[in-house]
Amino acid sequence: FGRLIKDIKENVSNIEKAVISVHCHNDLGLAVANSLEAIKNGATQIECTINGIGERAGNASLEEIVMALQTRKDIYHKVTRINSTQIYPISRLVSKLTGFTIQPNKAIVGKTLLPTRQVYIKLGY
């Protein structure tokens, strides 16, 4: 998927005037990975959702993308304006409003990841 974005960047004239945006579904469990590859290869907009909620198997998960970008700046070289301290509370709110239960082991926001979240907060992520 990253190669597709790279090919577009390299072969479409005046591409610098466009926003390269991706909208990945999670049917094969690759929405976040494909979104991150798109970022590495020049996409500047990722369409994603809190908790990955979306049709079929869902969409790319905002919280996973944001934390990957924040914790691996050495790889992605991108900064967001998202306040990561609000990811957990908004995830819980979305779950409550939609009725979609968050798996306990879900990356970033699952209940079993509480110690990891506390480390992220201490490190300033």
Coordinates of C-alpha atoms in Angstrom, one line a residue:
F1 CA 0.0 0.0 0.0
G2 CA 2.9 2.3 0.8
R3 CA 4.3 1.7 -2.7
L4 CA 1.0 2.8 -4.2
I5 CA 1.2 6.2 -2.4
K6 CA 4.8 6.6 -3.3
D7 CA 4.0 5.9 -7.0
I8 CA 1.3 8.5 -6.9
K9 CA 3.7 11.0 -5.3
E10 CA 6.4 10.3 -7.9
N11 CA 4.2 10.1 -11.1
V12 CA 1.3 12.5 -10.8
S13 CA 2.1 16.0 -12.0
N14 CA 1.3 18.9 -9.6
I15 CA 0.7 16.4 -6.8
E16 CA 2.1 18.8 -4.4
K17 CA -1.1 20.9 -4.8
A18 CA -3.2 18.0 -3.7
V19 CA -3.9 16.4 -0.3
I20 CA -3.1 12.7 -0.4
S21 CA -5.7 11.1 1.8
V22 CA -6.3 7.5 2.6
H23 CA -9.4 5.7 4.1
C24 CA -8.5 2.2 5.1
H25 CA -11.0 -0.5 6.2
N26 CA -9.9 -3.2 8.6
D27 CA -11.3 -6.2 6.7
L28 CA -7.9 -8.0 6.8
G29 CA -6.6 -6.4 10.0
L30 CA -4.3 -4.0 8.1
A31 CA -6.1 -0.6 8.3
V32 CA -3.6 0.9 10.8
A33 CA -0.6 -0.7 9.2
N34 CA -1.7 0.5 5.7
S35 CA -2.4 4.0 7.1
L36 CA 1.1 4.2 8.7
E37 CA 2.7 3.0 5.4
A38 CA 0.7 5.7 3.6
I39 CA 2.1 8.3 6.0
K40 CA 5.7 7.1 5.5
N41 CA 5.2 7.4 1.8
G42 CA 3.6 10.8 1.6
A43 CA 0.0 10.8 2.6
T44 CA -0.9 13.9 4.5
Q45 CA -4.4 13.0 5.6
I46 CA -5.6 9.8 7.3
E47 CA -9.3 9.2 7.6
C48 CA -9.7 7.1 10.8
T49 CA -12.1 6.7 13.6
I50 CA -12.1 6.4 17.4
N51 CA -11.9 2.8 18.4
G52 CA -11.7 1.9 14.7
I53 CA -15.5 1.9 14.5
G54 CA -16.9 1.6 11.0
E55 CA -18.7 -0.6 8.6
R56 CA -17.8 -4.2 8.0
A57 CA -14.6 -4.9 10.1
G58 CA -14.2 -1.2 10.9
N59 CA -11.7 1.5 10.0
A60 CA -8.2 2.5 10.9
S61 CA -8.1 3.2 14.6
L62 CA -7.3 6.9 15.5
E63 CA -5.7 6.0 18.8
E64 CA -3.3 3.5 17.3
I65 CA -2.2 5.8 14.6
V66 CA -1.7 8.8 16.9
M67 CA 0.3 6.8 19.4
A68 CA 2.4 5.2 16.7
L69 CA 3.2 8.7 15.3
Q70 CA 4.0 10.1 18.8
T71 CA 6.1 7.2 20.0
R72 CA 7.9 6.6 16.7
K73 CA 8.8 10.1 15.5
D74 CA 12.1 8.6 14.3
I75 CA 10.2 6.6 11.7
Y76 CA 7.2 8.7 10.7
H77 CA 8.6 12.3 11.1
K78 CA 5.0 13.6 11.6
V79 CA 3.4 15.6 14.4
T80 CA -0.3 15.8 15.1
R81 CA -2.2 18.4 17.2
I82 CA -4.1 15.6 18.9
N83 CA -3.9 15.7 22.7
S84 CA -3.1 12.1 23.5
T85 CA -4.1 12.4 27.1
Q86 CA -7.7 12.7 25.9
I87 CA -7.7 9.5 23.8
Y88 CA -8.7 7.1 26.6
P89 CA -11.6 9.3 27.9
I90 CA -13.0 9.9 24.4
S91 CA -12.6 6.2 23.6
R92 CA -14.7 5.3 26.6
L93 CA -17.3 8.0 25.7
V94 CA -17.6 6.7 22.1
S95 CA -18.0 3.2 23.4
K96 CA -20.8 4.3 25.8
L97 CA -22.6 6.3 23.1
T98 CA -22.4 3.6 20.4
G99 CA -22.8 0.5 22.6
F100 CA -19.6 -1.0 21.0
T101 CA -17.6 -2.7 23.7
I102 CA -13.9 -2.1 23.7
Q103 CA -11.9 -5.4 23.9
P104 CA -9.9 -5.5 27.1
N105 CA -6.7 -6.2 25.1
K106 CA -7.3 -3.5 22.4
A107 CA -4.2 -1.6 21.6
I108 CA -3.8 1.7 23.4
V109 CA -7.3 1.8 25.1
G110 CA -7.9 -1.7 26.3
K111 CA -8.3 -2.1 30.1
T112 CA -5.3 -4.5 30.3
L113 CA -3.0 -1.8 28.9
L114 CA -3.4 0.6 31.9
P115 CA 0.2 0.2 33.0
T116 CA 1.4 1.0 29.4
R117 CA -0.9 4.1 29.2
Q118 CA 0.6 5.3 32.5
V119 CA 4.1 5.0 31.1
Y120 CA 3.1 6.9 28.0
I121 CA 1.7 9.7 30.1
K122 CA 4.9 9.9 32.2
L123 CA 6.9 10.1 29.0
G124 CA 4.8 12.9 27.7
Y125 CA 3.0 11.0 24.9

